[in-house]
CSV table of C-alpha atoms in Angstrom, one decimal:
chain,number,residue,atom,x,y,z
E,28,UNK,CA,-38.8,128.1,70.1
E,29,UNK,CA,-35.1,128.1,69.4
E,30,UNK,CA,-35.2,124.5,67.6
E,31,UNK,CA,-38.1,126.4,65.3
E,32,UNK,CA,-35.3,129.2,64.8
E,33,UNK,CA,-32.8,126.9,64.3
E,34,UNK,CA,-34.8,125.7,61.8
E,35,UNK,CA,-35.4,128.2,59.5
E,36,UNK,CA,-31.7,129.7,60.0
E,37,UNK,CA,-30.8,125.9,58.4
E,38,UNK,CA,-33.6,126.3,55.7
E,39,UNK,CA,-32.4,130.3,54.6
E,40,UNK,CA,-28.9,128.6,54.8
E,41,UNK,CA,-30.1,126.0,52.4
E,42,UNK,CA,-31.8,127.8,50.2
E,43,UNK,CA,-29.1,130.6,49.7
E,44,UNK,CA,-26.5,127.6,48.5
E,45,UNK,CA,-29.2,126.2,46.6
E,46,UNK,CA,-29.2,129.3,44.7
E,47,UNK,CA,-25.4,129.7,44.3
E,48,UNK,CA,-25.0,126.0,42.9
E,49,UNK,CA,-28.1,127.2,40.7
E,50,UNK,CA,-26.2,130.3,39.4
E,51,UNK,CA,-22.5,127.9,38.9
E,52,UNK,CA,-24.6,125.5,36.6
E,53,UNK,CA,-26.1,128.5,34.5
E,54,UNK,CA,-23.2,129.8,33.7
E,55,UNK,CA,-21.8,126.3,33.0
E,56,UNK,CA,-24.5,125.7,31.1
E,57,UNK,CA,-24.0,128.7,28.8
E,58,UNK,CA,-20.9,128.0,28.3
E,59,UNK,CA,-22.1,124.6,26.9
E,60,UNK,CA,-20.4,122.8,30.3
E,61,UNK,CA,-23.2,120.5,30.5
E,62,UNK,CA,-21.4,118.0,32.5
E,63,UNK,CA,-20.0,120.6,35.0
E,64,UNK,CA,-23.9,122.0,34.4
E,65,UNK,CA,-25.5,118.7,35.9
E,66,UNK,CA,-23.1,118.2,38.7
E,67,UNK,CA,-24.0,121.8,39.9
E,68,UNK,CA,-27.9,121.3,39.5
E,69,UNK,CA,-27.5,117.8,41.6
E,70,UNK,CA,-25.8,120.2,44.4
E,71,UNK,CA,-28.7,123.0,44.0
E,72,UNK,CA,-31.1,119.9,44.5
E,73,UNK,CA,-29.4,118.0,47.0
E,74,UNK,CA,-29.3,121.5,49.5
E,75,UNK,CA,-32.9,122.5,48.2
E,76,UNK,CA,-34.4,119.0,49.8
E,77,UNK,CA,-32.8,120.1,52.6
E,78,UNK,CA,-35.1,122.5,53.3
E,79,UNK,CA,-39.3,122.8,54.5
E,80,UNK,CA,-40.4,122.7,50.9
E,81,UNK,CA,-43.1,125.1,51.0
E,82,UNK,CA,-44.4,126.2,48.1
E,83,UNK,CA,-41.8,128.6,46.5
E,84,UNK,CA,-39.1,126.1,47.3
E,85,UNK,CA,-41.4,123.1,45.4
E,86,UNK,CA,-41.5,125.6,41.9
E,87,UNK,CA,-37.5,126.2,42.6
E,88,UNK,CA,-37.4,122.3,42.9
E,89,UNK,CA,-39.5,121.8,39.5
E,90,UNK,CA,-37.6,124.3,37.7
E,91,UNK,CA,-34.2,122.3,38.9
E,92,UNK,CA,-35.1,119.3,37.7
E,93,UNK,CA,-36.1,120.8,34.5
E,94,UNK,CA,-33.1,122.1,33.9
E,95,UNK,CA,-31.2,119.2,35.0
E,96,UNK,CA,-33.1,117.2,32.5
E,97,UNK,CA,-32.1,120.3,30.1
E,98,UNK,CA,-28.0,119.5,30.7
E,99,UNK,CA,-28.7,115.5,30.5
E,100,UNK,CA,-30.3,115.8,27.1
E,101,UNK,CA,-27.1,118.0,25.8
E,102,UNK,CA,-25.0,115.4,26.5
E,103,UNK,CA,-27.3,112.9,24.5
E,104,UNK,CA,-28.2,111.1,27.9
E,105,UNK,CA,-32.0,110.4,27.5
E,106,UNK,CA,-32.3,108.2,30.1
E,107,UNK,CA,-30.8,110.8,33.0
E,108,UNK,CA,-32.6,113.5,31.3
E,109,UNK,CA,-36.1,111.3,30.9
E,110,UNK,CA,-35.1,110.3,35.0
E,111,UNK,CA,-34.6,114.0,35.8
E,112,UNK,CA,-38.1,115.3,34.4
């Protein structure tokens, strides 16, 4: 039972840094940082598919990508954008 508590500690973990990388690339985002913006979605991504992806953490995952896509098209980059969505 401890390796199912390690587990979720890991998972909570992940999904709390998910959320602060989230919140960075907002903010860079407003402030039309787009490059910052996508770095800081990648992170949000990168620690979210570390996770169990249940289903609140798929929609989180969807709505990543989406705004990934949303910074790549900023900076004129189709292709990442059209690759991110």
């Amino acid at each position: 039972n401890k390796n199912k508590d390690d587990l979720k500690a890991i998972t909570q973990a992940n999904t709390a840094v998910s959320g602060l990388y989230r919140d960075l690339a907002t903010r860079a985002f407003n402030k039309k940082n787009h490059a910052a913006a996508g770095q800081y979605y990648l992170k949000a991504i990168e620690h979210l598919l570390n996770t169990e992806l249940q289903d609140a953490s798929y929609r989180k995952l969807t709505e990543l990508y989406i705004d990934l896509a949303d910074a790549c098209y900023e900076l004129c980059d189709k292709s990442s954008g059209d690759d991110a969505m």
